[in-house]
Amino acid sequence: MIPLLDLTAQYHELKSEIDSAVVRVLESSQFILGKETSAFEEEFAGYCDADYAIGVNSGTSALHLALLGAGIGAGDEVITVPFTFYATVATIGYVGATALYVDIDPGTYNMDVRQVEAAITERTRAILVVHLYGQPADMDPILDIARRHKLIVIEDVAQAHGSEYKGRRTGSIGDIGCFSFYPTKNLGAAGEGGRVTSNNPEYARTIGMLRNWGEVNRYHPVLKGYNYRLPAIQSAILRVKLRRLEAWTKARQEFAAAYDRLLEDADVMRPVSIPDVRHVYCLYTIRAANRDHLQDELRDAGIQTAVHYPLPIHLMTAYADERYKAGDFPVAEACAQQVLSLPLYAHMTAAAVEQVAAKVCEVAPKKYLDPLLTSR
Ligand SMILES: Cc1ncc(COP(=O)(O)O)c(C=O)c1O
């Protein structure tokens, strides 16, 4: 059995450090925010090259607070993609704003920047860009459009901790960055967790207050806030794991490079990187014409895979919007039928990568047209 990922192996690598971090918090009995969360905020801000990092209780809360902190609300529009985890879109709804979709690029699965400008209306206030699967979106054209139209840029970095675009760390390229520490992410908590990053002191101050009931001083809220605090135990565990994140990222990149090589002989599309980015491979996602068959065959061979994501948001019942219908975002709709994420995690083995790749090549062999045969 080869799992999609193995969180137990990750825990065992760091068991003694994680256990003592947890005990340290239990002994201090400072469970909410506190020293551990401030220390993690500082360390994570450094990791992201951001001036501020605010710990929150999930990536969803991070997105919600980013939108609120940027002053986005009822009647406003936010440009984003329909091919993402639905938290991206749900939170736009939480603040009373409307999601405006643009399709994705068929190579990278990220926002097709060529479509952004045409989508802007006089009610558009922000671009919420997702760095899907661990690869940064093409940020320069997005920043350029945002500057010209006075739009705020929010980055959904839930899947891309430590990724870089032209030497800049994601989460500090736009105005506000939103991270998730859901256990399956490149940096995962032992439960829920998230983080907002920014270089803007005003956004950071407002978001810092909103995550803790809008308080400046205890029992004196100045904003209508939320209980979105990051528990100290999660911060303590995340501090331990953050020290391993670079090594884990390198391992992911090496396994991804091995898949790239081994899948040359498969009739599948491998991940495509744009120039000058650091892809951190939260997921190694291929495209296959006969995806469901491939997934069934891999499952029968004891190989676990997953589909991220089987439906674009505009076709989900919960997010149905009369402005959008099937066929409006052909690339997102085709990808939803064809994408398949293969096992990839820092603690897997090269032998497991070879085994997965061999099975993919067997089920979906490349259809070579041998030039010698065809010319005869
Ligand atoms: C792209 C994206 N955005 C947002 C989220 C939401 O994060 P969380 O599950 O921590 O609320 C996730 C992860 O689940 C995600 O993958």
PDB file of C-alpha atoms in Angstrom, residues 2-6 133 184-186 248-259 271 279-285 303-305 341-349 352-353 356:
ATOM      1  CA  ILE A   2       1.421   3.405  -0.985  1.00  0.00           C
ATOM      2  CA  PRO A   3      -0.567   6.223   0.671  1.00  0.00           C
ATOM      3  CA  LEU A   4      -1.121   9.667  -0.806  1.00  0.00           C
ATOM      4  CA  LEU A   5       0.790  11.004   2.191  1.00  0.00           C
ATOM      5  CA  ASP A   6       1.980   9.683   5.546  1.00  0.00           C
ATOM      6  CA  TYR A 133      -0.548  22.687  -5.872  1.00  0.00           C
ATOM      7  CA  THR A 184      -1.900  17.698   4.911  1.00  0.00           C
ATOM      8  CA  LYS A 185      -0.227  20.958   3.878  1.00  0.00           C
ATOM      9  CA  ASN A 186       3.558  21.321   3.444  1.00  0.00           C
ATOM     10  CA  TRP A 248      11.026  18.473   3.484  1.00  0.00           C
ATOM     11  CA  THR A 249      10.520  20.814   0.527  1.00  0.00           C
ATOM     12  CA  LYS A 250      13.782  19.635  -1.051  1.00  0.00           C
ATOM     13  CA  ALA A 251      12.673  16.021  -0.652  1.00  0.00           C
ATOM     14  CA  ARG A 252       9.323  16.821  -2.295  1.00  0.00           C
ATOM     15  CA  GLN A 253      11.129  18.537  -5.185  1.00  0.00           C
ATOM     16  CA  GLU A 254      13.427  15.550  -5.677  1.00  0.00           C
ATOM     17  CA  PHE A 255      10.539  13.089  -5.745  1.00  0.00           C
ATOM     18  CA  ALA A 256       8.667  15.380  -8.146  1.00  0.00           C
ATOM     19  CA  ALA A 257      11.733  15.491 -10.433  1.00  0.00           C
ATOM     20  CA  ALA A 258      11.880  11.681 -10.331  1.00  0.00           C
ATOM     21  CA  TYR A 259       8.203  11.454 -11.319  1.00  0.00           C
ATOM     22  CA  PRO A 271       3.177  19.439 -13.997  1.00  0.00           C
ATOM     23  CA  HIS A 279       7.447  25.059  -6.997  1.00  0.00           C
ATOM     24  CA  VAL A 280       7.073  23.365  -3.589  1.00  0.00           C
ATOM     25  CA  TYR A 281       4.863  20.473  -4.761  1.00  0.00           C
ATOM     26  CA  CYS A 282       2.189  20.405  -2.094  1.00  0.00           C
ATOM     27  CA  LEU A 283       0.660  18.057  -4.664  1.00  0.00           C
ATOM     28  CA  TYR A 284       2.103  16.265  -7.680  1.00  0.00           C
ATOM     29  CA  THR A 285      -0.855  16.433 -10.015  1.00  0.00           C
ATOM     30  CA  ILE A 303      -1.664   3.068  -4.673  1.00  0.00           C
ATOM     31  CA  GLN A 304      -3.720   5.843  -3.133  1.00  0.00           C
ATOM     32  CA  THR A 305      -4.427   8.939  -5.244  1.00  0.00           C
ATOM     33  CA  SER A 341      -2.707  13.731  -7.575  1.00  0.00           C
ATOM     34  CA  LEU A 342      -0.118  10.988  -7.070  1.00  0.00           C
ATOM     35  CA  PRO A 343       1.469  10.049  -3.713  1.00  0.00           C
ATOM     36  CA  LEU A 344       4.027  12.695  -2.751  1.00  0.00           C
ATOM     37  CA  TYR A 345       5.411  13.481   0.671  1.00  0.00           C
ATOM     38  CA  ALA A 346       8.827  14.136   2.147  1.00  0.00           C
ATOM     39  CA  HIS A 347       9.050  10.763   3.893  1.00  0.00           C
ATOM     40  CA  MET A 348       8.271   8.538   0.924  1.00  0.00           C
ATOM     41  CA  THR A 349      10.956   6.471  -0.752  1.00  0.00           C
ATOM     42  CA  ALA A 352       7.692   3.994  -3.971  1.00  0.00           C
ATOM     43  CA  VAL A 353       7.952   6.770  -6.573  1.00  0.00           C
ATOM     44  CA  VAL A 356       3.781   4.449  -8.752  1.00  0.00           C
TER      45      VAL A 356
END
